[in-house]
XYZ file of C-alpha atoms in Angstrom:
293
model
C 274.168 149.062 53.905
C 276.793 149.230 51.541
C 277.236 152.915 52.418
C 279.489 150.857 55.123
C 281.060 147.882 53.297
C 283.352 149.714 50.867
C 287.094 148.859 51.025
C 287.934 151.764 53.078
C 285.203 151.056 55.699
C 286.370 150.461 59.590
C 283.106 148.196 60.758
C 284.014 144.953 61.977
C 280.413 143.553 63.514
C 277.318 144.653 65.078
C 274.701 143.633 67.363
C 271.304 144.542 68.102
C 270.043 143.982 71.922
C 269.156 140.834 70.554
C 270.115 136.939 71.230
C 268.863 136.935 67.212
C 271.431 137.963 63.942
C 269.576 139.654 61.745
C 268.497 136.741 58.591
C 270.865 136.657 55.981
C 269.468 135.838 52.028
C 271.764 135.243 48.787
C 270.120 138.588 47.887
C 270.758 140.308 50.608
C 273.495 139.134 52.604
C 275.306 139.634 56.201
C 278.465 139.427 56.397
C 279.201 140.922 59.373
C 280.068 139.452 62.583
C 277.488 139.197 64.869
C 277.044 139.838 68.720
C 274.905 138.671 70.748
C 272.957 139.894 73.911
C 271.085 139.021 77.250
C 269.106 142.248 77.697
C 267.381 141.711 79.929
C 267.086 139.559 83.669
C 263.928 138.061 84.061
C 261.809 135.400 81.757
C 260.736 136.901 78.870
C 265.322 137.347 77.888
C 265.774 134.201 79.717
C 264.146 131.677 77.205
C 264.579 133.702 73.990
C 268.423 133.822 75.215
C 268.839 130.090 75.799
C 267.141 129.409 73.173
C 268.633 131.009 70.228
C 272.201 129.825 72.750
C 270.837 126.025 72.296
C 270.678 126.818 68.089
C 273.992 128.187 68.045
C 272.776 131.581 67.729
C 270.848 130.319 64.212
C 274.388 129.860 62.777
C 275.418 133.074 62.276
C 279.137 133.903 62.122
C 280.414 135.476 64.786
C 282.983 137.807 66.277
C 286.918 135.877 66.748
C 287.199 135.103 69.775
C 282.840 134.397 70.685
C 282.125 137.786 72.205
C 279.037 137.582 74.545
C 276.807 140.852 75.488
C 275.078 141.325 79.081
C 272.109 143.212 80.134
C 271.031 146.787 79.071
C 271.816 149.808 81.332
C 270.076 147.610 84.300
C 270.596 150.751 85.907
C 267.406 152.914 84.526
C 263.885 152.076 85.280
C 262.905 153.114 81.640
C 265.232 150.317 80.033
C 266.721 146.532 81.944
C 265.971 147.888 85.309
C 267.384 144.915 86.968
C 268.482 145.349 90.273
C 272.131 143.628 91.334
C 271.303 141.020 92.843
C 269.260 140.069 90.347
C 271.294 140.729 87.558
C 273.922 138.651 89.427
C 271.359 135.923 90.118
C 270.406 136.255 85.921
C 274.101 136.458 85.147
C 275.155 134.053 87.634
C 273.014 131.126 85.785
C 272.389 131.742 82.128
C 276.334 134.401 80.844
C 278.977 132.796 83.582
C 278.561 129.731 82.661
C 279.764 130.317 78.639
C 283.045 131.507 79.241
C 283.892 127.713 79.746
C 282.365 126.182 76.199
C 284.923 129.569 74.549
C 282.413 132.419 74.590
C 283.548 136.230 75.443
C 281.562 138.110 77.990
C 280.829 141.960 77.931
C 279.606 143.069 81.387
C 276.069 144.592 81.943
C 276.109 147.481 79.756
C 275.805 150.723 82.636
C 275.489 154.330 81.537
C 278.963 156.342 82.912
C 277.167 158.721 85.565
C 278.292 158.076 89.690
C 274.607 155.849 89.692
C 276.364 153.428 86.399
C 279.020 153.775 88.235
C 277.063 152.792 91.851
C 275.825 150.288 90.226
C 278.500 147.736 88.408
C 279.840 148.048 92.317
C 276.798 147.113 93.462
C 276.130 143.956 90.938
C 279.660 142.898 91.743
C 279.056 143.060 95.759
C 276.351 141.030 94.462
C 277.977 138.254 93.092
C 280.263 137.862 95.698
C 282.808 136.653 93.089
C 280.571 134.748 90.832
C 280.264 137.348 88.154
C 283.613 136.765 86.197
C 283.021 139.912 82.364
C 285.532 140.131 80.755
C 285.335 143.771 79.169
C 282.881 146.166 80.403
C 280.578 147.913 78.359
C 279.401 151.500 78.940
C 277.507 153.387 76.840
C 278.327 157.589 77.164
C 276.162 160.361 75.752
C 277.974 164.097 77.066
C 278.963 167.351 75.723
C 282.315 166.827 76.802
C 285.182 165.200 74.535
C 287.052 165.782 78.409
C 284.033 164.195 80.293
C 284.832 161.390 77.873
C 288.391 160.586 78.997
C 288.161 161.411 82.726
C 284.752 158.644 82.458
C 286.855 155.990 80.619
C 289.542 156.616 83.211
C 287.519 156.251 86.147
C 285.966 153.309 85.086
C 289.180 151.587 83.468
C 291.641 152.353 86.989
C 288.422 150.894 89.169
C 287.434 147.384 87.225
C 290.391 147.083 85.637
C 289.208 145.862 82.353
C 289.009 146.023 78.938
C 286.019 148.645 77.895
C 283.203 148.724 74.728
C 281.052 151.890 74.750
C 278.602 150.230 73.194
C 276.216 153.720 72.923
C 277.510 156.576 72.278
C 276.603 160.029 70.872
C 277.028 163.777 71.617
C 274.065 164.436 73.718
C 273.014 166.886 76.485
C 270.949 164.238 78.657
C 271.628 166.470 82.045
C 271.004 169.462 82.282
C 266.957 170.060 81.962
C 265.010 173.518 80.963
C 262.829 173.434 84.004
C 259.869 175.136 82.796
C 259.986 172.823 79.621
C 261.215 169.831 81.586
C 263.135 168.981 77.853
C 267.084 168.798 77.701
C 268.736 172.157 77.225
C 271.189 172.688 74.403
C 272.170 169.961 72.711
C 275.561 170.162 70.635
C 276.111 171.842 66.813
C 276.809 170.107 63.944
C 279.945 171.318 64.347
C 280.344 170.771 67.852
C 279.909 167.678 67.128
C 282.214 166.627 64.363
C 285.394 168.486 66.746
C 284.224 166.161 69.301
C 284.105 162.227 66.855
C 287.611 163.502 65.539
C 289.020 163.887 69.643
C 286.859 161.332 71.426
C 288.211 158.720 68.520
C 291.742 160.077 68.399
C 291.550 159.138 72.300
C 290.005 156.086 72.211
C 291.974 154.776 69.459
C 295.143 155.371 71.133
C 294.924 153.470 74.655
C 294.965 149.829 74.783
C 292.163 149.434 76.976
C 289.614 150.713 74.631
C 288.602 147.865 72.178
C 285.352 148.740 70.856
C 282.993 151.684 70.293
C 280.302 152.407 68.658
C 278.854 155.220 67.574
C 274.971 156.349 67.936
C 273.484 156.736 65.415
C 272.751 154.781 62.088
C 269.593 155.760 62.331
C 267.012 158.121 60.659
C 264.485 157.815 63.765
C 267.107 158.948 66.221
C 265.135 158.029 69.414
C 265.534 161.755 71.287
C 269.386 161.848 70.552
C 270.105 164.899 68.861
C 269.110 164.960 64.770
C 272.951 165.873 63.971
C 274.325 162.700 65.583
C 273.128 160.730 62.842
C 275.164 158.573 59.870
C 272.240 159.214 57.484
C 271.547 161.419 55.370
C 267.911 162.958 55.991
C 267.196 163.455 51.940
C 267.138 159.398 52.155
C 265.447 158.743 54.731
C 261.151 158.581 53.034
C 263.457 155.442 50.503
C 265.355 154.319 53.662
C 268.984 154.395 51.077
C 270.816 154.600 54.577
C 272.904 156.868 52.443
C 275.860 158.139 54.480
C 276.040 161.728 55.827
C 279.725 163.210 56.034
C 279.578 162.139 59.712
C 278.820 158.923 58.830
C 281.908 158.739 55.844
C 283.528 160.059 58.413
C 282.982 157.412 60.816
C 282.763 155.296 59.182
C 286.160 155.268 56.930
C 283.529 154.726 53.934
C 282.016 156.545 50.824
C 278.460 157.145 51.623
C 277.212 154.478 48.979
C 273.570 154.004 48.981
C 272.464 151.248 50.645
C 271.228 148.518 48.057
C 270.196 145.419 51.049
C 269.438 145.830 54.328
C 272.922 146.297 55.747
C 276.239 145.009 54.770
C 280.313 145.227 55.236
C 283.645 143.919 55.454
C 286.009 143.340 58.753
C 288.571 146.339 58.530
C 292.041 146.384 60.118
C 292.008 150.298 62.425
C 290.072 149.615 65.908
C 286.802 152.189 65.326
C 283.547 150.679 66.384
C 281.470 151.943 63.832
C 277.976 151.357 65.903
C 274.993 150.934 63.559
C 271.639 151.412 65.781
C 268.545 151.534 64.685
C 268.782 151.540 61.507
C 265.183 151.401 59.877
C 264.444 150.045 56.437
C 260.952 150.208 54.811
C 260.178 147.046 55.317
C 261.808 145.824 58.638
C 261.830 148.240 61.713
C 266.023 146.828 62.483
C 268.216 148.204 65.545
C 271.593 146.819 64.676
C 274.994 148.369 66.581
C 277.914 147.716 63.979
C 281.753 148.094 65.294
C 285.057 148.567 64.350
C 287.896 147.204 65.977
C 291.985 147.524 65.254
C-alpha cells in the first residue's frame, strides 16, 4: 500500500493475526517485517503455527528481535476464548520454548478492562512461573484520553513489562442503549483526531510503550466507528488504499493511492501504525502495520 510507504512514513512492520505472512511477488512486494501470531489455544491453531515455524514463516523478513504474538483476546467468548489454564498449557508447549531460540514473545493480548487484567493475573498463576512474555500486548477501545493513560499506567505498574497496544481505536464498547441493545453515542471525527493526537503524544513519551497499532486501515470497520478508518471512503469500490486525513496524520505518510496490496519502509519514529483489515479487490487481507522508535 503505497499510501503507507512514502519517505515520511512511520510504519515499520505488520501482523495479520496469523503465523503465515502475506505473499510477496516481484510485482507485488511485501516490504515490511512480519510479526507471526498464535491466535488460539486449541489444535485448530497449533498445527498451522508449528508448520509455519518449521518453515521459518515462509522465509519472511521478521522484526529485528523476531517478535511473536500470543493469543487474541482470550478472555472474550467471541475471540480466542481460552481459560487461563488452557492458555498456560498452550503457551508453555508452543511459545515459551521459542525464547531459547532467539524469539521475543508478546503476552496473550487482553482487552484493557478489569476482565482482561484479572484474566492475565489468573494466567500467570496458572503458569506457575512457566510463562515469561517479554512484553504485554493489549487492546484499547475507549473514548477518553485519560482512560488510556490510566489504563496503560496501571498495566505497566502491575506487570512491569514493556507494552504493545496491538489494537486501538476511539470506540464506545461499554455504553449500551438498553432499548436497541446497540452501543451508544460514538465519537465525532474531530474528537477522534484530538484523541489520536493526544494518545500518540503520550505513548511516544513513554519508554515502556514500544509499539501501538491503530484500528484501522480498512473499509469494513467490523463494528468499529467508521470514522476511525484511515482510508478514503471514495476509494472503497476499487480498494485503492488511499489514505484520508486521519491516515496521513497517523502514518506520517502522503496519502498516495495504492498500486500494490501493501508496501512500506521502515522509519525511525516509534509510532505503531496498524493496518488492520486491509481489504483489497482480489484478496480480503487483514493486516496490522506498526511504527516503532
